mmCIF file of C-alpha atoms in Angstrom:
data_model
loop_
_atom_site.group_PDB
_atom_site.id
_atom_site.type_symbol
_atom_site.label_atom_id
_atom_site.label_comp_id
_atom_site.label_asym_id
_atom_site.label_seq_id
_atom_site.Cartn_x
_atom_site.Cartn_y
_atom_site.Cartn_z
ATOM 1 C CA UNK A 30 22.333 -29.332 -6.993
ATOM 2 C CA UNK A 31 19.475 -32.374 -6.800
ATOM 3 C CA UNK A 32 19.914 -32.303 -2.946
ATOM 4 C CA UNK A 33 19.278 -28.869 -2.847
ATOM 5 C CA UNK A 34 16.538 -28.475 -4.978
ATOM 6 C CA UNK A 35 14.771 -31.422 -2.836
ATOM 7 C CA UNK A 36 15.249 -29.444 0.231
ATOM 8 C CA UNK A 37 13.608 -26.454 -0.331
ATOM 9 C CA UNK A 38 10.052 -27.864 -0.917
ATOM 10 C CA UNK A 39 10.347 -30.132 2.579
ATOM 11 C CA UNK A 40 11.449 -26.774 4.102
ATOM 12 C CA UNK A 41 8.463 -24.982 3.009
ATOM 13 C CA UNK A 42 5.986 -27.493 3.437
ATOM 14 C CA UNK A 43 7.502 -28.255 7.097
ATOM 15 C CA UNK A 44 6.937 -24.192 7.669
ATOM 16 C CA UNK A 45 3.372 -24.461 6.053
ATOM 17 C CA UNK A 46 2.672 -27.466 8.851
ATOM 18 C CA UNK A 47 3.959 -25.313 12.132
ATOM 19 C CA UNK A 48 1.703 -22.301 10.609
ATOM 20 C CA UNK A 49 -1.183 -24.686 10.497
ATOM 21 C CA UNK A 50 -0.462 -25.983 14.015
ATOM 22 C CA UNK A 51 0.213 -22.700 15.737
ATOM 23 C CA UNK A 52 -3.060 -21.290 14.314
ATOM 24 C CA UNK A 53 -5.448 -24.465 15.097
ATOM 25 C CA UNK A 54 -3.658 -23.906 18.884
ATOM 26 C CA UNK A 55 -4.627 -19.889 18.857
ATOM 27 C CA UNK A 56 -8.591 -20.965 17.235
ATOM 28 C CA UNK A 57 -8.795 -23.111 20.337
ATOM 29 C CA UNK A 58 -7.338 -20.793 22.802
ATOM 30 C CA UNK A 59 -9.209 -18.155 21.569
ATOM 31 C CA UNK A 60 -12.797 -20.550 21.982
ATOM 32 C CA UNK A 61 -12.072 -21.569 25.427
ATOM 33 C CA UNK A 62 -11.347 -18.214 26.203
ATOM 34 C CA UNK A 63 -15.119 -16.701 24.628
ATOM 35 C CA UNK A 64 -16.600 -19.593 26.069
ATOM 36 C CA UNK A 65 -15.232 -18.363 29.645
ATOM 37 C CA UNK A 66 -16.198 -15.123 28.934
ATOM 38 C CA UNK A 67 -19.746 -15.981 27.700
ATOM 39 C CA UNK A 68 -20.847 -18.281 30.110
ATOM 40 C CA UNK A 69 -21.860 -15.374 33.464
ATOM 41 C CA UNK A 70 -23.983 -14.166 30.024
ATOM 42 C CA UNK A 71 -25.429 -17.465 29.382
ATOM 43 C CA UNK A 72 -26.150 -18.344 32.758
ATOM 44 C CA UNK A 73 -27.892 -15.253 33.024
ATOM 45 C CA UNK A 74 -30.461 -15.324 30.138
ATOM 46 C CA UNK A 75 -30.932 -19.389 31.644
ATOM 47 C CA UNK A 76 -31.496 -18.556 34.760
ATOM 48 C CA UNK A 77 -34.143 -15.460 33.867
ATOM 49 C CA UNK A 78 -36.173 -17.689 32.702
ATOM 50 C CA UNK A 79 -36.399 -20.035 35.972
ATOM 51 C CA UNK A 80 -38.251 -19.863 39.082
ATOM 52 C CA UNK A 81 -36.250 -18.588 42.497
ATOM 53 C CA UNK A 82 -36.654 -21.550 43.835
ATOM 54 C CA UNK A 83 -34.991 -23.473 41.007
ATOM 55 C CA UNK A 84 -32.167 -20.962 40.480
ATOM 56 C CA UNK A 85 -31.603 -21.483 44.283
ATOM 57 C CA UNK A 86 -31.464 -25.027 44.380
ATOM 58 C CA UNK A 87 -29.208 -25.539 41.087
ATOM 59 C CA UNK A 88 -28.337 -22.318 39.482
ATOM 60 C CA UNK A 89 -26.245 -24.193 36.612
ATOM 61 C CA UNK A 90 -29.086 -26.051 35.532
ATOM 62 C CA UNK A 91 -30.019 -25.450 31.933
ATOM 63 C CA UNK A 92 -33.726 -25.596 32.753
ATOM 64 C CA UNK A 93 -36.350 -25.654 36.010
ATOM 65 C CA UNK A 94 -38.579 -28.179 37.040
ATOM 66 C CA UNK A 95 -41.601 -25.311 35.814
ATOM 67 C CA UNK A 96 -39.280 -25.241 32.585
ATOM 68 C CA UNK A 97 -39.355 -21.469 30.309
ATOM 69 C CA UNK A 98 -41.416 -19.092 32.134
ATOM 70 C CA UNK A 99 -41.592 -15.702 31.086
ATOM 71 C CA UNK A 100 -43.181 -14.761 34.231
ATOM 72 C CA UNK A 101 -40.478 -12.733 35.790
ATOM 73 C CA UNK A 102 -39.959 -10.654 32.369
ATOM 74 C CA UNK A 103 -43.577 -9.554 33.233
ATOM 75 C CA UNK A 104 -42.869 -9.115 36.470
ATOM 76 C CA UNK A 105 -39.740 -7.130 36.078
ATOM 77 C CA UNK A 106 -41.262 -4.788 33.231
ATOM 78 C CA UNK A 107 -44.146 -4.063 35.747
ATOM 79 C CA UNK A 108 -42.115 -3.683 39.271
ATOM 80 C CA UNK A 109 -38.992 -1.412 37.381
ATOM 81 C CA UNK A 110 -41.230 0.984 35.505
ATOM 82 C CA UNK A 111 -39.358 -0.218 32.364
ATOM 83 C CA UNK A 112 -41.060 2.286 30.120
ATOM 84 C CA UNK A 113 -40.296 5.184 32.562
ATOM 85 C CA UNK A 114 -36.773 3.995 33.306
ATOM 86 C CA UNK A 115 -36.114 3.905 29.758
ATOM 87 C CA UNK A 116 -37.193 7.111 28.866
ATOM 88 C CA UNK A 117 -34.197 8.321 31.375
ATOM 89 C CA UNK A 118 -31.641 6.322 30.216
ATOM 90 C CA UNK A 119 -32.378 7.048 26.606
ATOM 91 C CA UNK A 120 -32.457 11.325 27.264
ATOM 92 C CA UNK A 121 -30.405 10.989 29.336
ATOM 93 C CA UNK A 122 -27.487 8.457 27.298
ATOM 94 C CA UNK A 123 -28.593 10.274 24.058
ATOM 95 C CA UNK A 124 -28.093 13.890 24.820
ATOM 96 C CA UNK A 125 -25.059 12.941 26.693
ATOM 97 C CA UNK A 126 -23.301 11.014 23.789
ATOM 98 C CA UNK A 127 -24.469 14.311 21.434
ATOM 99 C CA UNK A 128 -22.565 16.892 23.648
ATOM 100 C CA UNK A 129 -19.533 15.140 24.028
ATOM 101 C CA UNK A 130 -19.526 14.016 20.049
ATOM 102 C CA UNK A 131 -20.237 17.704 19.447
ATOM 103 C CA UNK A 132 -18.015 19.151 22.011
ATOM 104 C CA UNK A 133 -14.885 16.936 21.655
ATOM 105 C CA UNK A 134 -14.451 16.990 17.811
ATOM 106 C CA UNK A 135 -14.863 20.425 17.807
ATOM 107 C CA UNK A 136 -11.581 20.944 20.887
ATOM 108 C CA UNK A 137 -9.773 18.070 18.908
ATOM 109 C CA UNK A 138 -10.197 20.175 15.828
ATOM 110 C CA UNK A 139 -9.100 23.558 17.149
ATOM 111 C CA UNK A 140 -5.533 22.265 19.415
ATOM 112 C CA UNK A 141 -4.799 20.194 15.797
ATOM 113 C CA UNK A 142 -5.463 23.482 13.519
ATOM 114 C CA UNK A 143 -4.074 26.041 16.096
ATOM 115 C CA UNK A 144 -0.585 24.392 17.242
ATOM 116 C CA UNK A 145 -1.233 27.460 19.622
ATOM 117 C CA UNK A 146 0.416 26.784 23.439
ATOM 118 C CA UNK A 147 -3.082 27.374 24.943
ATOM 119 C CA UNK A 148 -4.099 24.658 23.043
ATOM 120 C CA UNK A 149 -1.329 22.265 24.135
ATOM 121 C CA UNK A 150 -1.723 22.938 27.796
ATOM 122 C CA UNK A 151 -5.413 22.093 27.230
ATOM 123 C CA UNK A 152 -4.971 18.980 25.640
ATOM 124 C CA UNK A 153 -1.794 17.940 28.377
ATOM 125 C CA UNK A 154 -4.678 18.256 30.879
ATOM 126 C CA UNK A 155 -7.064 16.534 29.823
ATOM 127 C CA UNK A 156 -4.849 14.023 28.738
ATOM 128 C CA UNK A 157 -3.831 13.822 32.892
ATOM 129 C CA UNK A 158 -6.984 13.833 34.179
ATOM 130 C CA UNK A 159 -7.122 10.652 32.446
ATOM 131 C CA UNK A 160 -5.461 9.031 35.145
ATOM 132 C CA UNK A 161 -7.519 10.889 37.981
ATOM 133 C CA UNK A 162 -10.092 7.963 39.534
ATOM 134 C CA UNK A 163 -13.949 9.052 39.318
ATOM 135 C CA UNK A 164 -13.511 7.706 42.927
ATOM 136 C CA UNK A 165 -10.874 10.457 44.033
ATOM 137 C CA UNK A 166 -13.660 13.631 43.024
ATOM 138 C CA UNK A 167 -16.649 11.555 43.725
ATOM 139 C CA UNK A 168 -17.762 12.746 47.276
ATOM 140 C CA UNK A 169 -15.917 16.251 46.512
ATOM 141 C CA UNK A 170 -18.430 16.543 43.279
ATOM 142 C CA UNK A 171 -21.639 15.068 45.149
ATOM 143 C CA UNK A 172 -20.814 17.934 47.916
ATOM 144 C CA UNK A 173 -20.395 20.503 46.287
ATOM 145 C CA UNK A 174 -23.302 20.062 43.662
ATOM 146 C CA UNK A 175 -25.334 18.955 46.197
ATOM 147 C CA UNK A 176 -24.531 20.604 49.639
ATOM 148 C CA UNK A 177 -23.627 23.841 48.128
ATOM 149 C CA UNK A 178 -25.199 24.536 44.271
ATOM 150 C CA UNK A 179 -28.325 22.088 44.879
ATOM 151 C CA UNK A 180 -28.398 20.861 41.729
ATOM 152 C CA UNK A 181 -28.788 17.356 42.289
ATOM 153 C CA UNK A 182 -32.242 14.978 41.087
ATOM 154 C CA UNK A 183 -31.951 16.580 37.998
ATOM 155 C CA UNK A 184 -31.365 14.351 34.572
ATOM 156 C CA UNK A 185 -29.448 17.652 33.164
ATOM 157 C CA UNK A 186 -26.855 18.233 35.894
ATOM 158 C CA UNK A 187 -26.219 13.876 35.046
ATOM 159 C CA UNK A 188 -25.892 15.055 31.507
ATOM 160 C CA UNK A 189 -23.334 17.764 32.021
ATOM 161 C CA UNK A 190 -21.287 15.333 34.454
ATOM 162 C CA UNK A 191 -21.468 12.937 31.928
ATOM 163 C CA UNK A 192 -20.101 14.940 29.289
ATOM 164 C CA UNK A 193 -17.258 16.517 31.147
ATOM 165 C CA UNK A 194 -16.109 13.459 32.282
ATOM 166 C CA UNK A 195 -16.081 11.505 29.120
ATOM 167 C CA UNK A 196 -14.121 14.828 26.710
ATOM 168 C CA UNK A 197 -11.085 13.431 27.786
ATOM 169 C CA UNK A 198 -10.781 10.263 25.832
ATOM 170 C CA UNK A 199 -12.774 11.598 23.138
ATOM 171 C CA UNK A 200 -10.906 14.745 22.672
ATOM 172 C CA UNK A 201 -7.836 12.484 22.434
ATOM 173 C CA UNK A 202 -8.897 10.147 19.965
ATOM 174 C CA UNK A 203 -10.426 12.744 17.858
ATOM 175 C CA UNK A 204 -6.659 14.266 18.432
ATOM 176 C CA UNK A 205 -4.944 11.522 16.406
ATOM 177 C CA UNK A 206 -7.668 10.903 13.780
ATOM 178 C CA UNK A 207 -7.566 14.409 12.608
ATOM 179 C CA UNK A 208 -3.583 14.434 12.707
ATOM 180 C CA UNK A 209 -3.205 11.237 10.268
ATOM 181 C CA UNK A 210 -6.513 11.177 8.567
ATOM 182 C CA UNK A 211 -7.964 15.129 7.650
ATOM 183 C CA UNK A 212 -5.969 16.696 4.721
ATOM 184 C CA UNK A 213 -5.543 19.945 5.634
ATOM 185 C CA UNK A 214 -5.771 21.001 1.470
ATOM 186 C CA UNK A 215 -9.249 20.149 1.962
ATOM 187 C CA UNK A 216 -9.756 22.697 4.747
ATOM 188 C CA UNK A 217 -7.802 25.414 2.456
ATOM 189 C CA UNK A 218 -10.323 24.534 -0.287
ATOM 190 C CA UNK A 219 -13.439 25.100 1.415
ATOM 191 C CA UNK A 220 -11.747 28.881 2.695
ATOM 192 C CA UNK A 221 -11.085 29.285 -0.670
ATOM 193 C CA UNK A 222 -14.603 28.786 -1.876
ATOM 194 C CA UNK A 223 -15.506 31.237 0.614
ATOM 195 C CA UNK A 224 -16.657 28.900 3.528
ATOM 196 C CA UNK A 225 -15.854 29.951 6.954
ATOM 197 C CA UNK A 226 -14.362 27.900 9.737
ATOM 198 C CA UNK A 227 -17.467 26.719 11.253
ATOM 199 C CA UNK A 228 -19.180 25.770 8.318
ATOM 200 C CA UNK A 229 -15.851 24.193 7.163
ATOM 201 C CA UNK A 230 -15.719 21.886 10.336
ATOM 202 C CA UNK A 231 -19.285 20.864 9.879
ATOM 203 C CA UNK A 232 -19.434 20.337 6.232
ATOM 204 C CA UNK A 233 -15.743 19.461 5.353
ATOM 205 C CA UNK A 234 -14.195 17.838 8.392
ATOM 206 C CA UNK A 235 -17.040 16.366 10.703
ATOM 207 C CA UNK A 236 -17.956 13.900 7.866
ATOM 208 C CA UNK A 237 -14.682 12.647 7.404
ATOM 209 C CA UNK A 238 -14.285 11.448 11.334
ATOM 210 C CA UNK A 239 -17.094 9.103 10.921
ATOM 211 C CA UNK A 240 -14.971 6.048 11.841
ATOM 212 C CA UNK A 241 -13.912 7.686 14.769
ATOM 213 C CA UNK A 242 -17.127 8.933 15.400
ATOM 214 C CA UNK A 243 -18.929 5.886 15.324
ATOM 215 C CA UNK A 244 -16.681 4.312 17.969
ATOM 216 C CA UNK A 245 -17.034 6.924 20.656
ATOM 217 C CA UNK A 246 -20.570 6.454 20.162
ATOM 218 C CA UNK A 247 -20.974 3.284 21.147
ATOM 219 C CA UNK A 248 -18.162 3.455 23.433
ATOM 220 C CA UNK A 249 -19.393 6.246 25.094
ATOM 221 C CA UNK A 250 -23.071 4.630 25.030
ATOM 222 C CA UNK A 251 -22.304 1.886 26.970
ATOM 223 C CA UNK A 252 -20.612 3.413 29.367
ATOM 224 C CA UNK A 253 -23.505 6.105 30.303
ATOM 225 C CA UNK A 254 -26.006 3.678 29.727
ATOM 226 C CA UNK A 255 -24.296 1.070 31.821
ATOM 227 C CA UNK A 256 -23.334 3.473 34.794
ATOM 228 C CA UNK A 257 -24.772 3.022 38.140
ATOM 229 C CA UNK A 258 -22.438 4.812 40.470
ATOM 230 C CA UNK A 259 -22.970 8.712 39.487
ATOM 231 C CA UNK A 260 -26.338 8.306 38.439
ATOM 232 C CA UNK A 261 -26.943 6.868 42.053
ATOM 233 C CA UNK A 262 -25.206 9.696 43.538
ATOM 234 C CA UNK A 263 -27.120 12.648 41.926
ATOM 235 C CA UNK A 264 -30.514 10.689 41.300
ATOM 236 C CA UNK A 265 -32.037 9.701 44.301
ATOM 237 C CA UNK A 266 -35.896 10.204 43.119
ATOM 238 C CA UNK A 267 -37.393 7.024 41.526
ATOM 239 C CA UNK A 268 -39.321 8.562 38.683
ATOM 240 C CA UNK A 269 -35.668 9.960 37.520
ATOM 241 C CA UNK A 270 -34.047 6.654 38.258
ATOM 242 C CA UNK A 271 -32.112 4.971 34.926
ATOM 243 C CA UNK A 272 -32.271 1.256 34.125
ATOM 244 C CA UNK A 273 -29.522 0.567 35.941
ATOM 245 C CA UNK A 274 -30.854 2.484 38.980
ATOM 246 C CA UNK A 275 -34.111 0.152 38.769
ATOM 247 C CA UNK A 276 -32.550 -3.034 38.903
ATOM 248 C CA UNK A 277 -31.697 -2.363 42.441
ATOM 249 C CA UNK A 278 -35.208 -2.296 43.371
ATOM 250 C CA UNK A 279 -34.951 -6.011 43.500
ATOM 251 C CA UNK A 280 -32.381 -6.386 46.253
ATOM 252 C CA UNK A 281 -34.112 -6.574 49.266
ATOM 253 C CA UNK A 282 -32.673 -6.077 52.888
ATOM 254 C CA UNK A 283 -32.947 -9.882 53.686
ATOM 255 C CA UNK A 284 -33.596 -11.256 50.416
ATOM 256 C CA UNK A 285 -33.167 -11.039 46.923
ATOM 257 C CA UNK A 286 -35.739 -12.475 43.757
ATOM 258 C CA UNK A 287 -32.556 -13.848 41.921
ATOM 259 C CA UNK A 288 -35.153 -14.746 38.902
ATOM 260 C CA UNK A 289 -36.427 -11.299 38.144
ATOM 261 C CA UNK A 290 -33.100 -9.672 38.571
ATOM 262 C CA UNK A 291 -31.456 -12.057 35.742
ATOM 263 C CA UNK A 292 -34.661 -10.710 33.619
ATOM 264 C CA UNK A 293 -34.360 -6.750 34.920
ATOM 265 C CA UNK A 294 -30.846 -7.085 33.673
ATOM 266 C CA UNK A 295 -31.465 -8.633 30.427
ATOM 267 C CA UNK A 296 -34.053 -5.883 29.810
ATOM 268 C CA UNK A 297 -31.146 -3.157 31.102
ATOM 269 C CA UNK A 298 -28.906 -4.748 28.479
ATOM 270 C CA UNK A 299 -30.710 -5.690 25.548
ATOM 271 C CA UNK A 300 -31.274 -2.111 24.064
ATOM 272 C CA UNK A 301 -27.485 -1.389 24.279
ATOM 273 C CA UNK A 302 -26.225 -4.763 22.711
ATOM 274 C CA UNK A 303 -28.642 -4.037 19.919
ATOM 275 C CA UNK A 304 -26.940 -0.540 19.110
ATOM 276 C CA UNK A 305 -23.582 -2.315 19.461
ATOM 277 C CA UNK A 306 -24.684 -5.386 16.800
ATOM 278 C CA UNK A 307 -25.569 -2.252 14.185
ATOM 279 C CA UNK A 308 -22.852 -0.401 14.738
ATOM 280 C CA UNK A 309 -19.699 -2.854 15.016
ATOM 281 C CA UNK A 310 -18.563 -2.751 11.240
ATOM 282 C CA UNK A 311 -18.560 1.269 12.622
ATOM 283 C CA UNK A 312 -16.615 0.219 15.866
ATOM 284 C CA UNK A 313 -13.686 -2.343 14.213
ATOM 285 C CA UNK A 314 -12.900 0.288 11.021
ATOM 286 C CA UNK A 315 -12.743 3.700 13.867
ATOM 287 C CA UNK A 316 -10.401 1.500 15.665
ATOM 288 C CA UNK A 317 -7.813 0.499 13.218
ATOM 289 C CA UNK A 318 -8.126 3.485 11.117
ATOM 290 C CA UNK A 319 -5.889 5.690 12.314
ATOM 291 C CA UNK A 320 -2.977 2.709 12.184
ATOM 292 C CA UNK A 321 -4.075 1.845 8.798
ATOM 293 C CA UNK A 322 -3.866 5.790 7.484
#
């Protein structure tokens, strides 16, 4: 009875020592593996703040021989037309986000509510156009919008491609969130207090998909205000040009000013990381929510 009493502390504290190691292993796995990720970053901030001549000669230098010069942060505000640039990107990301918030919780909402087959067959193709590479429909879309409809150079016809290609995966997370975390009492509540069904969506239902909401913002964000390929195929005036779009006024046929591209793309990127640092609480709770419920 004494022996076996004795073992059952050594067993637990041996169990209690491979736990420790196994996490200390994963902490330092998981550094090496943010450093790795976060050094192209670093090196970019470093090296907008250096000289072309120094980033050419040692690029993984922490500093230049001039040291910090803002210079090509001036230079790059000036030669992209920030202001302008981001005046596009921001219409042009913001109205885009709105429409497919709007238009995908309300689609999500109706093949949930309806169980109708119309509604299944809807949702079965979007979910396989999910597979469908922008790259197969990219030069059949920029032909027929273009050749055809003419509606190209226009920030609204960038919208409405935006939008239609993004329902998809919003329509689809929207789908599961409503399944596992609406109540549909609440919906029969509001009816009963004499609301009708758009004014229960908006009032009743839209609220509670704020989690999910929250991450299709930002997750749709990024990706229009990161996006370089369709705006360069249906933009090709400069005063409609995104931030993205200006960047690539730097590249020049022979050459290229390495130092104010690092600073054009830190001024492309800053705005977006900022949204992403206010709404990440937002981000991490939309994500696990629907597990969690």
């Amino acid at each position: 009875m004494a022996g076996s009493a004795n073992t059952t502390p050594v067993t637990m504290q041996v169990g209690g020592v491979k736990k420790l190691i196994s996490d200390i292993v994963i902490f330092i796995l998981l550094i090496i593996a943010a450093i790795f990720f976060l050094i192209p970053f670093f090196m970019v901030i470093v090296n907008s703040f250096k000289t072309k001549r120094d980033i050419i000669r040692n690029p993984m230098a922490l500093l230049g021989e001039q040291g910090f010069s803002f210079v090509n942060y001036v230079k790059a505000f000036q030669q992209m037309e920030f202001l302008k640039a981001f005046g596009n990107s921001l219409f042009i990301t913001g109205l885009a986000t709105l429409c497919v918030i709007m238009l995908s919780s309300m689609v999500a909402y109706y093949i949930v509510r309806s169980g109708s087959t119309i509604g299944k067959i809807i949702f079965a193709m979007m979910i396989a156009s999910m597979i469908i590479p922008f790259q197969a429909v990219m030069i059949p879309l920029v032909s027929i919008y273009g050749a055809q409809l003419g509606v190209l150079n226009h920030r609204v016809s960038l919208i409405f491609m935006h939008t239609g290609f993004a329902m998809s995966m919003s329509v689809f997370m929207y789908n599961g969130f409503i399944k596992s975390g609406v109540p549909k009492s609440l919906e029969e509540a509001a009816y009963i207090d004499g609301c009708t069904k758009m004014q229960t969506f908006l009032k009743v239902v839209f609220p509670l998909l704020k989690p999910v909401t929250s991450t299709l913002i930002i997750l749709n964000a990024m990706q229009f205000w990161n996006d370089y390929l369709l705006p360069s195929l249906v933009l090709g005036k400069k005063p409609l040009y995104t931030l993205p779009l200006s960047t690539y006024s730097f590249y020049g046929t022979y050459s290229s000013d390495y130092g104010l591209i690092m600073a054009a793309l830190v001024l492309t990127l800053l705005p977006i990381l900022l949204l992403y640092f206010f709404l990440q609480k937002q981000i991490i709770a939309g994500m696990v929510a629907g597990a969690v419920k």
